[in-house]
Amino acid sequence: MNLKPLQSQTIIEPFRIRSVEPIRFTTMDERKSLLEKAGYNPFLLKANDVLIDLLTDSGTGALSSDQWSGMMASDESYAGSSSFYRFEAAVQDITGFKHVIPTHQGRAAENILFTTIAKEGDVIPNNTHFDTTRAHVEHNKAEARDMVIPEGKQPQLIHPFKGNMDIDALEETVEKVGHERIPVIMLTITNNSGGGQPVSMENIRSVSQIARKHNIPFIIDACRFAENSWFIKTREEEYEDKSPIEIAREIFSYADGCTMSAKKDGMSNIGGFLALNDDVLAQECRSLVILTEGFPTYGGMAGYDMEAVAKGLYEALDEGYLRYRIRSSAYLGEKLTSAGISIVQPTGGHAVYIDAKKMLPHIPPLEYPAWSLTNAVYLLGGVRAVEIGSVMFGLQPDGTEKDASMELVRLAFPRRVYTQSHVDYLAEVIIAAFEQRKNLKGYKIVKAPKVLRHFSARLTPVEP
Ligand SMILES: *Cc1c(COP(=O)(O)O)cnc(C)c1O
């Protein structure tokens, strides 16, 4: 037999499905009334009334059979459980950091870190602070300063590493503010609030050099470290032949610690950690963990949660998984782009962001175009997405409203949950909304709380 090896163009899901969760189909009439009852706010829908849920990729992923088997064999001892030691060994093996402090999720690690190191007058540089990170910095009266490269702020511009830190801006900040008022330099990989865009190894190295030169600790917000490693492998030439785990280890080798939400690249439904090299700082943080999270060998997690994370961190670094994961977002991005829909380019790791301002120029920003599109995709196809626009960011501290710089609809992918046919269907739904875009209407807010209004506001369509 003389057969040529298959050069398959199809990147298949790198798993087979052994346990299934039915999703519920509804009619458009049912969805109309469900959405009305929910005050036209997708956050207030019941998950059971959603067919495909892309609200977030946080904690929504599927566990593997290997994770489940570890969870069945967990050790639920209060102190010194063997599940903790497996969790600690996995984190140390991948990050190389000496001290591993478990927390119930990412923001708890941020709370402990910033309560310990930040004070009034301090400045924390970051490419872009995630909203919980910013909140913890500000809660401790320090200033959260974002300094992503200018390319990272232009949605249509294509650049391989739009999450990079602006190195000149960082150096200038260190010069002006002085190292004594910068308790830590942070870098978020991938840059979630900037569209899930990656940071290059070269940039990580440069940030590290500046931090070391000035004796400032360098801490990575590592939530999507595995996706970032994959982007480095595929976009930074010298890393082509390296495995994602080798790349991840190199990333962490340049830093002094990290905060992590295991609900992202920990492939778990809950969990997180703070990892540090410094003995004194780790000791201070551990004292705080006891106060807010629990004993330092479980820190707010059950033994079985720690087992899931211990395995999940390695599964997130699996090449077949990462190829499928990043391809899923790119595949949806390509389908939408070729139908004429503007999205944030290039597609990031965990989500696709649609530019609703471009799609719906007839809806003024303060009638919330991205909110309107979000509701349209639910009505048309039972798809739940999230508005990142003027409902989320428009309310000013003095109670007035100002439009957000961008009106985006984010479609975030839960890990290992949806298949290619789900994505094909999604594209059909969004394209159907695009084709009928002239019929989409704006919204007005009927009732809203004073802070974080998008979670619970009630709205109504604007009738001309
Ligand atoms: C999700 C996230 C966090 C916070 O983690 P939680 O587990 O949701 O508390 C922090 N930083 C980034 C970049 C994130 O994506």
Coordinates of C-alpha atoms and ligand atoms in Angstrom, one line a residue:
M1 CA 0.0 0.0 0.0
N2 CA 1.2 3.4 -0.9
L3 CA -0.9 6.0 0.9
K4 CA -0.1 9.6 1.3
P5 CA -0.6 10.9 4.8
L6 CA -3.8 12.9 5.2
Q7 CA -3.2 16.7 5.4
S8 CA -6.5 17.5 7.3
Q9 CA -7.7 21.0 7.1
T10 CA -10.3 20.4 9.8
I11 CA -9.2 21.0 13.4
I12 CA -11.5 18.7 15.3
E13 CA -12.6 18.9 18.9
P14 CA -9.8 17.1 20.8
F15 CA -12.2 15.1 23.0
R16 CA -15.2 12.8 22.8
I17 CA -18.2 13.5 24.9
R18 CA -19.1 11.0 27.6
S19 CA -21.5 13.0 29.7
V20 CA -24.0 15.3 28.0
E21 CA -26.1 18.2 29.3
P22 CA -29.2 18.9 27.2
I23 CA -29.8 22.5 26.1
R24 CA -33.3 23.8 25.9
F25 CA -34.8 25.0 22.6
T26 CA -37.4 27.8 22.9
T27 CA -39.4 29.6 20.2
M28 CA -38.9 33.2 19.3
D29 CA -42.3 34.1 20.9
E30 CA -41.2 32.4 24.1
R31 CA -38.0 34.4 24.0
K32 CA -39.8 37.6 23.5
S33 CA -41.8 37.2 26.6
L34 CA -38.8 35.8 28.6
L35 CA -36.7 38.8 27.7
E36 CA -39.5 41.3 28.5
K37 CA -39.9 39.6 31.9
A38 CA -36.1 39.9 32.4
G39 CA -36.4 43.7 31.9
Y40 CA -34.6 43.3 28.6
N41 CA -31.4 42.5 30.5
P42 CA -29.8 39.1 29.6
F43 CA -28.1 39.0 33.0
L44 CA -31.6 38.5 34.4
L45 CA -32.5 35.6 32.2
K46 CA -32.6 32.1 33.7
A47 CA -29.7 30.0 32.3
N48 CA -32.2 27.3 31.4
D49 CA -33.9 29.7 29.0
V50 CA -30.6 30.2 27.1
L51 CA -29.6 27.9 24.2
I52 CA -26.0 28.8 23.9
D53 CA -24.5 30.8 26.8
L54 CA -21.5 33.0 25.9
L55 CA -21.9 35.4 28.9
T56 CA -18.4 34.4 30.2
D57 CA -15.6 31.9 30.0
S58 CA -15.1 32.1 33.7
G59 CA -15.8 28.9 35.6
T60 CA -18.2 27.7 32.9
G61 CA -15.9 25.0 31.3
A62 CA -16.3 21.3 31.2
L63 CA -14.2 19.1 33.5
S64 CA -12.3 16.1 32.0
S65 CA -12.7 12.5 33.2
D66 CA -9.3 12.8 34.6
Q67 CA -10.3 15.8 36.7
W68 CA -13.4 14.0 37.9
S69 CA -11.4 11.0 39.0
G70 CA -9.0 13.2 40.9
M71 CA -11.9 14.9 42.6
M72 CA -13.4 11.6 43.7
A73 CA -10.1 10.7 45.4
S74 CA -9.7 14.1 47.1
D75 CA -8.6 14.6 50.7
E76 CA -10.9 17.0 52.6
S77 CA -8.6 17.3 55.7
Y78 CA -8.7 20.8 57.1
A79 CA -4.9 21.1 57.4
G80 CA -2.2 19.6 55.2
S81 CA -4.5 17.6 52.9
S82 CA -2.8 15.6 50.2
S83 CA -5.0 17.4 47.7
F84 CA -3.2 20.7 48.6
Y85 CA 0.2 19.1 48.1
R86 CA -0.8 17.9 44.6
F87 CA -2.2 21.4 43.8
E88 CA 1.0 23.1 45.2
A89 CA 3.2 20.7 43.2
A90 CA 1.4 21.5 39.9
V91 CA 1.6 25.2 40.5
Q92 CA 5.3 25.1 41.4
D93 CA 6.1 22.8 38.5
I94 CA 4.5 25.2 36.0
T95 CA 5.3 28.6 37.5
G96 CA 8.5 27.8 39.4
F97 CA 7.3 30.1 42.3
K98 CA 8.3 29.0 45.8
H99 CA 5.1 29.9 47.8
V100 CA 1.7 28.8 46.7
I101 CA -1.3 30.4 48.5
P102 CA -4.7 29.0 47.5
T103 CA -7.7 31.3 47.3
H104 CA -11.4 30.7 46.3
Q105 CA -10.9 32.7 43.1
G106 CA -8.8 35.3 41.3
R107 CA -10.1 38.4 43.0
A108 CA -9.3 36.9 46.5
A109 CA -5.7 36.6 45.5
E110 CA -5.8 40.2 44.3
N111 CA -7.4 41.3 47.6
I112 CA -4.6 39.6 49.6
L113 CA -1.8 40.9 47.5
F114 CA -3.0 44.6 47.3
T115 CA -4.1 44.7 50.9
T116 CA -0.6 43.7 51.8
I117 CA 1.5 45.8 49.4
A118 CA -0.5 48.8 48.3
K119 CA -1.2 52.1 50.1
E120 CA -2.4 55.6 49.4
G121 CA -0.2 57.5 46.9
D122 CA 1.1 54.3 45.3
V123 CA 0.9 53.7 41.6
I124 CA 0.4 50.2 40.0
P125 CA 1.3 50.0 36.3
N126 CA -0.4 47.3 34.2
N127 CA -1.0 46.8 30.5
T128 CA -4.7 47.0 31.4
H129 CA -6.1 46.3 34.8
F130 CA -9.0 43.8 34.8
D131 CA -12.0 45.4 36.5
T132 CA -11.6 43.4 39.8
T133 CA -7.9 44.2 39.8
R134 CA -8.5 47.9 39.4
A135 CA -11.2 47.7 42.1
H136 CA -8.7 46.1 44.6
V137 CA -6.0 48.6 43.8
E138 CA -8.4 51.5 44.2
H139 CA -9.9 50.0 47.4
N140 CA -6.5 50.3 48.9
K141 CA -6.3 54.0 47.7
A142 CA -3.6 53.4 45.2
E143 CA -3.8 54.4 41.5
A144 CA -4.3 51.7 38.8
R145 CA -2.5 53.0 35.7
D146 CA -3.1 51.3 32.4
M147 CA -0.3 51.5 29.8
V148 CA -1.0 49.1 26.9
I149 CA 0.7 50.0 23.6
P150 CA -1.3 52.4 21.4
E151 CA -2.0 49.7 18.8
G152 CA -3.9 47.9 21.6
K153 CA -6.6 50.6 21.6
Q154 CA -7.4 50.5 17.9
P155 CA -10.1 47.7 17.4
Q156 CA -9.6 47.2 13.6
L157 CA -5.8 47.3 13.6
I158 CA -4.0 44.0 13.2
H159 CA -1.0 43.4 15.4
P160 CA 0.3 40.1 16.8
F161 CA 0.6 41.3 20.4
K162 CA -1.9 44.0 21.1
G163 CA -1.7 43.3 24.8
N164 CA 2.0 44.5 25.1
M165 CA 2.9 47.0 27.7
D166 CA 4.1 50.4 26.4
I167 CA 7.7 50.0 27.6
D168 CA 8.5 53.8 27.2
A169 CA 5.5 54.7 29.2
L170 CA 6.4 52.2 31.9
E171 CA 10.0 53.6 32.1
E172 CA 8.7 57.1 32.3
T173 CA 6.3 56.2 35.0
V174 CA 9.0 54.6 37.1
E175 CA 11.3 57.6 36.6
K176 CA 8.6 60.1 37.5
V177 CA 6.8 58.3 40.3
G178 CA 9.9 56.6 41.8
H179 CA 10.3 53.0 42.8
E180 CA 9.4 53.6 46.4
R181 CA 5.8 54.5 45.4
I182 CA 5.5 51.5 42.9
P183 CA 5.0 48.5 45.1
V184 CA 4.6 46.2 42.1
I185 CA 4.5 46.1 38.3
M186 CA 1.6 43.9 36.9
L187 CA 1.1 42.4 33.5
T188 CA -2.1 40.8 32.5
I189 CA -1.8 37.8 30.1
T190 CA -3.8 37.7 27.9
N191 CA -5.1 41.2 28.2
N192 CA -8.7 40.5 29.1
S193 CA -10.1 44.0 29.1
G194 CA -8.2 44.8 25.9
G195 CA -10.0 42.1 23.9
G196 CA -8.1 39.0 25.1
Q197 CA -5.0 40.1 23.3
P198 CA -1.7 38.4 24.0
V199 CA 1.6 39.8 25.3
S200 CA 4.9 38.7 23.6
M201 CA 7.8 37.0 25.4
E202 CA 10.0 39.9 24.3
N203 CA 7.7 42.4 26.0
I204 CA 7.5 40.2 29.2
R205 CA 11.3 40.2 29.2
S206 CA 11.5 44.0 28.9
V207 CA 9.0 44.6 31.7
S208 CA 11.0 42.2 33.8
Q209 CA 14.2 44.0 33.1
I210 CA 12.8 47.4 34.1
A211 CA 11.3 45.8 37.3
R212 CA 14.6 44.2 38.2
K213 CA 16.6 47.3 37.4
H214 CA 14.5 49.3 39.9
N215 CA 14.1 46.5 42.4
I216 CA 10.3 46.4 42.0
P217 CA 8.5 43.1 42.2
F218 CA 7.0 42.0 38.9
I219 CA 3.7 40.1 39.3
I220 CA 1.8 38.5 36.4
D221 CA -2.0 38.3 36.3
A222 CA -1.9 34.8 34.9
C223 CA -5.6 34.0 34.3
R224 CA -5.0 33.0 30.6
F225 CA -1.4 32.1 30.7
A226 CA -1.9 29.0 28.6
E227 CA -3.7 30.9 25.8
N228 CA -0.9 33.5 25.9
S229 CA 1.7 30.7 25.6
W230 CA 0.0 29.4 22.5
F231 CA 0.0 32.9 20.9
I232 CA 3.7 33.2 21.6
K233 CA 4.3 29.8 20.0
T234 CA 2.4 30.7 16.9
R235 CA 3.3 34.3 16.5
E236 CA 6.9 34.8 17.9
E237 CA 9.3 33.0 15.6
E238 CA 11.9 31.7 18.1
Y239 CA 9.2 29.8 20.0
E240 CA 7.7 27.8 17.1
D241 CA 9.4 24.6 18.3
K242 CA 8.8 25.0 22.0
S243 CA 5.9 23.4 23.8
P244 CA 3.3 25.5 25.6
I245 CA 4.5 24.3 29.0
E246 CA 8.1 25.3 28.2
I247 CA 6.9 28.7 27.1
A248 CA 4.7 29.1 30.2
R249 CA 7.7 28.2 32.4
E250 CA 9.9 30.8 30.7
I251 CA 7.1 33.5 31.1
F252 CA 7.0 32.9 34.9
S253 CA 10.8 32.7 35.2
Y254 CA 10.9 36.5 34.5
A255 CA 8.4 37.3 37.3
D256 CA 8.4 37.3 41.1
G257 CA 4.9 36.0 41.5
C258 CA 1.4 35.7 40.0
T259 CA -2.3 36.0 40.8
M260 CA -4.5 33.4 39.1
S261 CA -8.2 32.7 38.6
A262 CA -8.4 28.9 38.1
K263 CA -11.9 29.6 36.6
K264 CA -10.0 30.5 33.4
D265 CA -6.9 28.5 32.4
G266 CA -7.1 26.4 35.6
M267 CA -10.0 24.6 33.7
S268 CA -12.0 24.5 36.8
N269 CA -15.4 25.9 38.0
I270 CA -13.9 27.7 41.0
G271 CA -10.5 28.4 42.6
G272 CA -7.4 30.5 42.3
F273 CA -4.1 31.2 43.9
L274 CA -1.4 33.7 44.7
A275 CA 2.2 32.5 44.1
L276 CA 5.3 34.3 45.3
N277 CA 9.0 33.9 45.6
D278 CA 9.6 36.4 48.4
D279 CA 9.6 34.7 51.9
V280 CA 8.6 37.8 53.9
L281 CA 5.8 38.9 51.6
A282 CA 4.5 35.3 51.4
Q283 CA 4.4 35.1 55.2
E284 CA 2.4 38.4 55.4
C285 CA 0.0 37.2 52.7
R286 CA -0.6 33.9 54.4
S287 CA -1.6 35.6 57.6
L288 CA -4.3 37.5 55.6
V289 CA -5.5 34.3 53.9
I290 CA -6.3 32.8 57.3
L291 CA -8.4 35.9 58.0
T292 CA -10.4 36.0 54.8
E293 CA -10.1 32.7 52.9
G294 CA -9.3 29.9 55.3
F295 CA -6.3 27.8 56.5
P296 CA -3.4 28.2 54.0
T297 CA -3.6 24.6 52.8
Y298 CA -7.1 25.1 51.4
G299 CA -7.7 28.9 51.2
G300 CA -11.4 28.8 50.4
M301 CA -11.3 25.7 48.1
A302 CA -12.6 22.2 48.8
G303 CA -10.0 19.4 48.4
Y304 CA -11.8 18.4 45.2
D305 CA -11.5 21.9 43.8
M306 CA -7.7 21.8 44.3
E307 CA -7.6 18.4 42.6
A308 CA -9.5 19.8 39.6
V309 CA -7.0 22.7 39.4
A310 CA -4.0 20.5 39.8
K311 CA -5.0 18.6 36.7
G312 CA -6.6 21.5 34.9
L313 CA -3.5 23.6 34.7
Y314 CA -1.7 20.9 32.7
E315 CA -4.8 20.2 30.5
A316 CA -4.9 23.9 29.6
L317 CA -1.4 23.6 28.2
D318 CA -2.2 20.6 26.0
E319 CA -1.4 21.5 22.4
G320 CA -4.4 19.8 20.8
Y321 CA -6.7 21.6 23.2
L322 CA -5.1 25.0 22.6
R323 CA -5.2 24.6 18.9
Y324 CA -8.9 23.8 19.0
R325 CA -9.6 26.6 21.5
I326 CA -7.9 29.4 19.6
R327 CA -9.2 28.1 16.3
S328 CA -12.8 28.2 17.6
S329 CA -12.6 32.0 18.2
A330 CA -10.7 32.6 15.0
Y331 CA -13.2 30.5 13.0
L332 CA -16.2 32.5 14.3
G333 CA -14.2 35.7 13.7
E334 CA -13.6 34.8 10.0
K335 CA -17.2 33.9 9.4
L336 CA -18.4 37.2 10.8
T337 CA -15.8 39.2 9.0
S338 CA -16.5 37.6 5.6
A339 CA -20.2 38.5 6.1
G340 CA -19.2 42.2 6.5
I341 CA -19.4 42.4 10.3
S342 CA -16.7 44.4 12.1
I343 CA -15.0 42.8 15.0
V344 CA -12.0 43.5 17.2
Q345 CA -9.0 42.3 15.2
P346 CA -7.3 39.9 15.4
T347 CA -9.6 37.6 17.4
G348 CA -8.3 37.1 20.9
G349 CA -8.1 33.8 22.9
H350 CA -11.3 33.5 24.8
A351 CA -13.8 35.7 23.0
V352 CA -14.9 37.5 19.8
Y353 CA -15.9 41.1 20.2
I354 CA -18.4 42.6 17.7
D355 CA -18.2 46.4 17.0
A356 CA -21.9 47.4 17.5
K357 CA -21.2 51.1 16.9
K358 CA -20.2 50.2 13.4
M359 CA -23.1 47.9 12.8
L360 CA -25.8 50.1 14.2
P361 CA -24.9 53.7 13.4
H362 CA -28.6 54.7 13.6
I363 CA -28.7 53.9 17.4
P364 CA -27.0 56.7 19.4
P365 CA -24.5 55.5 22.0
L366 CA -26.8 56.5 24.9
E367 CA -29.5 54.3 23.4
Y368 CA -27.0 51.5 23.8
P369 CA -26.3 49.9 20.4
A370 CA -24.3 47.0 21.8
W371 CA -27.1 46.2 24.3
S372 CA -29.6 46.2 21.4
L373 CA -27.5 43.7 19.4
T374 CA -27.1 41.5 22.5
N375 CA -30.9 41.3 22.9
A376 CA -31.3 40.7 19.1
V377 CA -29.1 37.6 19.2
Y378 CA -31.0 36.3 22.1
L379 CA -34.4 36.9 20.4
L380 CA -33.2 35.4 17.1
G381 CA -31.3 32.4 18.3
G382 CA -31.4 32.0 22.1
V383 CA -27.7 33.1 22.3
R384 CA -26.6 35.0 25.4
A385 CA -23.7 37.5 25.0
V386 CA -22.7 40.5 27.0
E387 CA -22.6 44.2 26.3
I388 CA -19.3 46.0 26.9
G389 CA -20.4 49.5 26.2
S390 CA -22.3 52.4 27.6
V391 CA -24.6 50.5 29.9
M392 CA -21.5 48.9 31.5
F393 CA -19.3 51.9 31.6
G394 CA -21.5 55.0 30.9
L395 CA -22.6 55.9 34.4
Q396 CA -20.3 58.5 35.9
P397 CA -19.6 58.8 39.6
D398 CA -21.6 62.1 39.7
G399 CA -24.7 60.3 38.3
T400 CA -24.5 61.7 34.8
E401 CA -24.0 59.6 31.7
K402 CA -21.2 59.6 29.2
D403 CA -20.9 57.2 26.2
A404 CA -18.2 54.6 26.4
S405 CA -15.3 54.7 24.0
M406 CA -16.4 51.5 22.3
E407 CA -19.8 49.7 22.0
L408 CA -18.9 46.0 21.9
V409 CA -20.8 42.7 22.2
R410 CA -18.5 40.0 23.6
L411 CA -19.1 36.4 22.8
A412 CA -16.9 34.5 25.4
F413 CA -16.3 30.8 24.9
P414 CA -16.6 28.4 27.8
R415 CA -13.8 25.8 27.7
R416 CA -14.5 22.4 26.0
V417 CA -18.2 23.0 26.0
Y418 CA -19.3 23.9 22.5
T419 CA -18.5 22.2 19.1
Q420 CA -18.1 23.5 15.6
S421 CA -21.8 23.1 14.8
H422 CA -22.6 25.3 17.7
V423 CA -20.2 27.9 16.3
D424 CA -21.7 27.6 12.8
Y425 CA -25.2 28.2 14.3
L426 CA -23.9 31.2 16.2
A427 CA -22.6 32.7 13.0
E428 CA -26.0 32.3 11.4
V429 CA -27.7 34.0 14.3
I430 CA -25.3 37.0 14.3
I431 CA -25.5 37.3 10.5
A432 CA -29.3 37.3 10.7
A433 CA -29.2 40.1 13.2
F434 CA -26.7 42.0 10.9
E435 CA -29.0 41.6 7.9
Q436 CA -31.9 43.0 9.8
R437 CA -29.8 45.7 11.5
K438 CA -32.0 48.6 10.3
N439 CA -34.9 47.1 12.3
L440 CA -32.9 47.0 15.6
K441 CA -34.0 49.7 18.1
G442 CA -32.3 51.5 20.9
Y443 CA -33.1 51.0 24.6
K444 CA -33.6 53.2 27.6
I445 CA -33.0 52.4 31.2
V446 CA -36.1 52.2 33.4
K447 CA -34.5 51.3 36.7
A448 CA -30.9 50.8 37.7
P449 CA -28.8 50.7 40.8
K450 CA -26.0 53.3 41.4
V451 CA -23.1 51.0 40.8
L452 CA -22.4 48.1 38.4
R453 CA -25.8 48.9 36.9
H454 CA -25.5 46.4 33.9
F455 CA -25.9 43.4 36.2
S456 CA -29.4 44.3 37.4
A457 CA -30.8 47.3 35.4
R458 CA -34.2 47.0 33.7
L459 CA -34.6 48.5 30.3
T460 CA -37.3 49.0 27.6
P461 CA -37.0 49.4 23.8
V462 CA -37.2 53.0 22.6
E463 CA -40.3 53.5 20.5
P464 CA -39.9 56.1 17.8
Ligands
LIG1 C1 -11.4 36.7 35.8 C2 -10.2 37.6 36.0 C3 -9.8 38.0 37.3 C4 -10.6 37.7 38.5 O1 -10.8 36.4 38.7 P1 -12.1 35.8 39.5 O2 -11.8 34.3 39.6 O3 -13.3 36.1 38.6 O4 -12.2 36.4 40.8 C5 -8.7 38.8 37.3 N1 -8.0 39.1 36.2 C6 -8.3 38.7 35.0 C7 -7.5 39.1 33.8 C8 -9.4 37.9 34.8 O5 -9.8 37.6 33.6

